Amino acid sequence: MDKTPFAISLAPGSSTADKTGTWRTERATYVTSMPPCSNGCPAGEDVRGWLKHAETEESYEDAWRQIMIANPFPAVMGRICYHPCETACNRGVLDESVGINSVERFLGDEAIRQGWQLPKPAPTGQRVLVVGSGPSGLSAAYQLALLGHSVTVKEAASEPGGMMHYGIPSYRLPRAVLDAEIDRILTLGVEIELDSPVDDLAALMQAEHYDAAFVAVGAQIGKRAYIPAGSTSHVLDAVSLLHSVADEQPPLVGRRVAIYGGGNTAIDAARSAKRLGAAEAVVVYRRTRNRMPASDSEVHEAEEEGIAFRWLSTIDHVDADEVTLERMELDADGFPQPTGTFETLTADSVVLALGQDTDLSLLDGMHDVDVTDGVVRVDEIGMTGRSGVFAGGDMVPGERSATVAIGHGRRAARAVDTWLAGQVAEPQASGPLADFASLNTWYFEDAPRTHRSRLEAVRRSSTFDEVVVGLDAETAQYESRRCMSCGSCFSCDNCFAMCPDNAIVQLGMPGEPYAIDLDYCKGCGLCATECPSGAIAMVPEEI
Amino acid sequence: MTITPRELYQIGTYAAGNRLLDLDQRSVQAHGDRTNSITSGHRACQGCGEVLGARFVLDAAMRACDGKVVVSNSTGCLEVFSTPYPESAWQVPWVHSLFGNGAAVATGMAAGLRAQGRDDIRVVGQAGDGGTVDIGFGPLSGMFERNDDVLFVCYDNQGYMNTGVQRSGATPASAATANTKALGAEPGNIFGQGKDLPRIALAHEIPYVATATVADLHDLERKVAKAMTFRGARYLHVLVPCPLGWRSASHDTIKLARLATESGMFGVFEGERGDVTAVSPIRRQVPAEDYLRLQGRFAHLFGEHPRPDIVARLQEQADRTIARLGLLGAEPHDHTLEV
Ligand SMILES: Cc1cc2nc3c(=O)[nH]c(=O)nc-3n(C[C@H](O)[C@H](O)[C@H](O)COP(=O)(O)OP(=O)(O)OC[C@H]3O[C@@H](n4cnc5c(N)ncnc54)[C@H](O)[C@@H]3O)c2cc1C
Ligand SMILES: Cc1ncc(C[n+]2csc(CCOP(=O)(O)OP(=O)(O)O)c2C)c(N)n1
Ligand code: SF4
Ligand code: SF4
Ligand SMILES: [Mg+2]
């Protein structure tokens, strides 16, 4: 008490001698948990991480590099991904999900515009074969090249890209964008041999001395259902149709086209047929719209372009200029059942979009590779029954999308790398999920989402010009800032401000903005409740 | 679809800070160099709203007055938990008065400073709701009438918490306290009594009167700074939930303050010389029940023998506040900073 000035009975701040942290039964702890967006991304992108970089112009490149860790195709995927990240996004519960996909496209386009490249790693001297240059094969090649392995891609077709080149129409994915992102992978030193189908994988690996192989030959063969037809000349399958369009040798489809099927391929075929000059394109599908596997936005865009739909219908037979449809009805389990009622539809040609089969004959010589139901079984790290031979993409069981294919490529590349080092890769574990209930959304501004504008329907139905327009810099930034940083501290200072005991210290260091002073944390839990992003947990003390 | 580009600062000024904003747009509490007028080691309960309110108010006053603030403090939790002999948690010049004479002591401090020609030093008087609306009311009303140059702050936790949770003139109807037990046909504090001090203060036609809560930090800090732009008597009434007296979870203190305003159970406004000049509109309206259910002092309204009739009466009170202040549909403060 000696040091206190005149008339001051108690020294200022002398209470700090009392370590009130001893009252605590729970302690506050900063945590980082898995946001639903990343959890939902089949390519495994750190969405929250790169959105944070995309909040300011200075760090666009960091944002792009963060995407590139998982996915070498931001500009492509920013256009064609079905974005399960957005379906899962917590912001969807509050107002509308963050437009993750459109920001990804913005960053991908920015990278192409600015010519951003990747550093070349030191070579390891090990040789890996990749069969197929679709998204899965190229994803694996990219990741393996980044790890320093020497990669050769064998591709049967004359252009790389798989279904990104030969399936997905250019009005959704301009070829210049695809080519720019493929070129960037090749710049890393990946060798690609076009017009080089592999017919015997075992023999090739031996002859050309590959240490390991990743096979991603996709599902190239359009399924042909048996349909009685008076003349088969005008029945084609969607995959071949789109392939010929990509080769710039489109077939004559006539004025009226019927498309049979309900997936994205059917929609792409219908929209392409319109662009090839068909006055009418009608999608025939045996169930109802809400049971259609095609993505909502694509069906919507097709409707805007004047594509017609015949729900609850199957094609019974095809004649020279008409098809006969049978009406269906859904039974209690939602399966379509025939009704015996028929009707006709005038059609100059019929396009079958009933799914694709694989051609796995290159694996015939490998008896330890398990092929069941026309697809190759792999374990949780992507390896087939043959040690050192990995597979992914459309040729393995599971959802068929470019994003899944990219994820498989990355997973297998990691496993190949470990396998080459003589070890066995561990499957990736994911931590606890930052669900909506863990957030305090009071603190977020009411901010509606920006939508990418679409080309006026009139113009696009006659051309293969890109339909969906990208975001400008300002809107992309706005969209990024709608992210709520679920499960990760974003330095809002709420905890620092709202601790009744001043037990939170601002460190201001990247990755570690704050620390809890356990001398004074009484464990009230206010910081955890008021944390907007759910980045603080209360952990019981041992008492 | 047309796109209206607009700067979005994500959490705007809803949260204390925001790394996307300039430092001076963040709250005082987000600043690493804030005064911490009351610091660690105090003995307030876990999650105490009163200590938070006091730090928010005094740190903002310190910033607004270049660190020249002196404080009188009536007896109550805030005084008792901050200064158990021989320690003090205060880091501002602070004097303890009696339970009832806080405003009179502050008046004396202001007079003394004036006599010394020190108009750069500003006086804050502070007390709990008991020390303000009940025993301290006479000196306070006098201070208003004389227009003494004091900012008087009431930390309203709606009861005499320091002495074991007794009813005060600010305790809400039906709340159970040590002397308004949850018994009988009209359990808890009775309807039709109590004092609405912010309105009484406004009726004195002093330069500035405002209400605030610990849930809207930017609003509270702005009001303190604004109060300091006036000379004469000013009154600030801050709702500070009390986990002990309200029998609520310690982590719900700020949430409760937020629910109090969003339900209309506590109206946030400011006024000058007798007139209301601005209100904080409700952003996401909730029924009063959402607010009441989190508090053990209203537990007798729910559970096995629920009293929806009493809940409805409390809702009527909220609706009345909403209507009187126009809390629905008014223009919100701009939490979205468009720079
Ligand atoms: C019309 C259509 C539209 C689609 N739209 C989308 C979309 O919008 N979004 C989305 O995410 N997904 C979409 N998909 C699905 C997506 O394209 C596929 O899931 C993805 O391309 C699969 O990648 P992959 O690498 O496994 O196979 P593929 O892309 O099919 O690539 C396989 C490659 O292997 C080559 N190959 C095959 N056999 C051999 C061999 N023996 N030797 C050497 N090379 C060989 C092929 O020529 C091909 O280039 C669409 C598919 C189609 C058909
Ligand atoms: C004249 C007098 N009567 C009674 C008391 C006992 N007493 C001390 S604090 C207090 C209640 C304080 O209530 P309030 O002002 O609301 O502050 P809180 O503790 O709730 O923050 C009482 C009754 C006293 N100190 N002096
Ligand atoms: S708000 Fe952000 S972090 Fe949360 S799910 Fe959506 S994109 Fe991911
Ligand atoms: S009784 Fe209430 S006001 Fe007093 S210290 Fe505890 S929480 Fe704070
Ligand atoms: Mg009180």
Coordinates of C-alpha atoms in Angstrom, one line a residue, chain A residues 1 9-20 23-25 52 55-56 91 94 440-453 471-472 474-475 477-485 490-494 496-504 506 517 520 522-526 529-530 532, chain B residues 1 3-20 26-34 36-48 51-52 55-56 82-92 214-215 217 249-255 258 262 283-284 335-337:
Chain A
M1 CA 0.0 0.0 0.0
S9 CA -6.6 3.9 -0.5
L10 CA -6.3 0.9 -3.0
A11 CA -3.8 0.7 -5.8
P12 CA -5.3 0.8 -9.3
G13 CA -5.7 -2.6 -10.9
S14 CA -4.4 -4.3 -7.8
S15 CA -7.2 -6.9 -8.2
T16 CA -5.0 -8.8 -10.7
A17 CA -3.4 -10.4 -7.7
D18 CA -6.6 -12.4 -7.4
K19 CA -6.4 -15.2 -10.0
T20 CA -10.1 -15.7 -10.4
W23 CA -13.3 -20.5 -10.2
R24 CA -13.5 -22.1 -13.5
T25 CA -15.1 -25.5 -14.3
K52 CA -11.3 -15.4 -47.0
E55 CA -12.3 -10.8 -49.7
T56 CA -9.7 -8.3 -50.8
R91 CA -25.6 -19.4 -45.2
L94 CA -29.9 -17.8 -43.1
N440 CA -24.3 -17.0 -33.9
T441 CA -25.8 -15.5 -37.0
W442 CA -27.0 -12.4 -35.3
Y443 CA -23.8 -10.7 -36.2
F444 CA -24.0 -11.2 -39.9
E445 CA -25.4 -8.5 -42.1
D446 CA -28.5 -9.2 -44.1
A447 CA -27.0 -9.7 -47.5
P448 CA -28.8 -11.2 -50.4
R449 CA -26.8 -13.1 -53.0
T450 CA -25.7 -11.8 -56.3
H451 CA -26.6 -14.0 -59.3
R452 CA -24.7 -14.4 -62.5
S453 CA -26.6 -13.0 -65.3
L471 CA -18.9 -12.0 -61.8
D472 CA -17.1 -8.7 -61.9
E474 CA -16.7 -6.0 -57.0
T475 CA -19.5 -8.6 -57.0
Q477 CA -15.7 -9.7 -53.4
Y478 CA -19.2 -9.0 -52.1
E479 CA -20.0 -12.6 -52.5
S480 CA -16.8 -13.8 -50.7
R481 CA -17.7 -11.5 -47.8
R482 CA -21.0 -13.2 -47.4
C483 CA -19.1 -16.2 -46.1
M484 CA -19.6 -16.7 -42.3
S485 CA -16.3 -18.4 -41.8
F490 CA -12.2 -14.5 -38.5
S491 CA -10.9 -11.9 -36.0
C492 CA -14.2 -10.0 -35.2
D493 CA -13.0 -9.2 -31.7
N494 CA -16.3 -10.2 -30.1
F496 CA -12.0 -9.9 -26.8
A497 CA -14.8 -7.3 -26.3
M498 CA -17.3 -9.5 -24.4
C499 CA -15.2 -11.2 -21.8
P500 CA -16.3 -9.8 -18.5
D501 CA -12.9 -10.7 -17.0
N502 CA -10.6 -9.3 -19.7
A503 CA -9.3 -12.8 -20.0
I504 CA -8.8 -12.6 -23.7
Q506 CA -5.3 -9.9 -28.7
D517 CA -5.6 -15.9 -20.2
Y520 CA -8.6 -15.0 -15.2
K522 CA -13.9 -17.9 -15.1
G523 CA -15.4 -20.1 -17.7
C524 CA -18.7 -18.2 -18.2
G525 CA -18.9 -19.2 -21.8
L526 CA -20.0 -15.8 -23.1
T529 CA -21.9 -18.1 -27.3
E530 CA -21.2 -14.7 -28.9
P532 CA -20.3 -15.6 -34.8
Chain B
M1 CA -31.5 -10.5 -62.8
I3 CA -26.9 -7.0 -59.8
T4 CA -26.6 -4.2 -57.4
P5 CA -23.0 -4.1 -56.3
R6 CA -22.4 -2.9 -52.8
E7 CA -19.6 -3.1 -50.3
L8 CA -20.4 -5.7 -47.8
Y9 CA -18.4 -5.7 -44.7
Q10 CA -19.8 -9.1 -43.6
I11 CA -20.4 -8.4 -40.0
G12 CA -20.6 -4.7 -40.5
T13 CA -20.7 -3.1 -37.1
Y14 CA -22.8 -5.9 -35.5
A15 CA -19.7 -7.5 -34.0
A16 CA -17.2 -5.6 -31.8
G17 CA -14.5 -5.4 -34.5
N18 CA -14.2 -6.4 -38.1
R19 CA -10.8 -6.9 -39.8
L20 CA -12.2 -5.4 -43.0
R26 CA -14.5 -0.7 -34.8
S27 CA -15.8 -0.4 -31.3
V28 CA -13.6 0.9 -28.5
Q29 CA -13.8 -2.6 -27.0
A30 CA -12.1 -4.0 -30.1
H31 CA -9.0 -1.8 -29.5
G32 CA -6.1 -3.5 -27.8
D33 CA -5.3 -0.2 -26.0
R34 CA -8.7 0.3 -24.4
N36 CA -9.9 -1.6 -19.2
S37 CA -11.4 0.8 -16.6
I38 CA -12.2 -2.2 -14.6
T39 CA -9.7 -5.0 -15.0
S40 CA -9.2 -8.7 -14.3
G41 CA -9.4 -10.2 -10.8
H42 CA -12.7 -8.6 -9.9
R43 CA -15.1 -10.9 -8.2
A44 CA -18.2 -10.5 -10.3
C45 CA -20.0 -13.7 -11.0
Q46 CA -19.3 -15.7 -14.1
G47 CA -20.9 -14.0 -17.0
C48 CA -21.9 -10.8 -15.1
V51 CA -19.1 -5.5 -15.0
L52 CA -19.3 -5.7 -18.8
R55 CA -16.2 -1.5 -18.7
F56 CA -18.1 -0.7 -22.0
S82 CA -14.5 -4.5 -7.6
T83 CA -13.0 -3.3 -4.3
P84 CA -12.7 -6.0 -1.7
Y85 CA -10.0 -4.6 0.6
P86 CA -7.0 -4.4 -0.1
E87 CA -7.6 -4.7 -3.8
S88 CA -9.2 -2.6 -6.4
A89 CA -10.0 -3.5 -10.0
W90 CA -10.4 0.1 -11.1
Q91 CA -8.0 1.8 -13.4
V92 CA -9.8 5.1 -13.4
V214 CA -24.7 -4.8 -23.3
A215 CA -25.9 -6.5 -26.5
L217 CA -21.9 -2.4 -28.2
A249 CA -26.9 -19.5 -17.8
S250 CA -23.7 -17.4 -17.5
H251 CA -23.1 -17.7 -21.3
D252 CA -26.6 -16.3 -22.1
T253 CA -26.0 -12.8 -20.6
I254 CA -25.6 -11.0 -23.9
K255 CA -28.2 -13.1 -25.7
R258 CA -30.5 -9.0 -27.2
E262 CA -35.9 -7.9 -29.9
R283 CA -34.4 -6.3 -36.3
R284 CA -35.7 -9.9 -35.9
H335 CA -24.7 -1.3 -39.4
T336 CA -23.7 -1.7 -43.0
L337 CA -20.8 0.7 -43.6

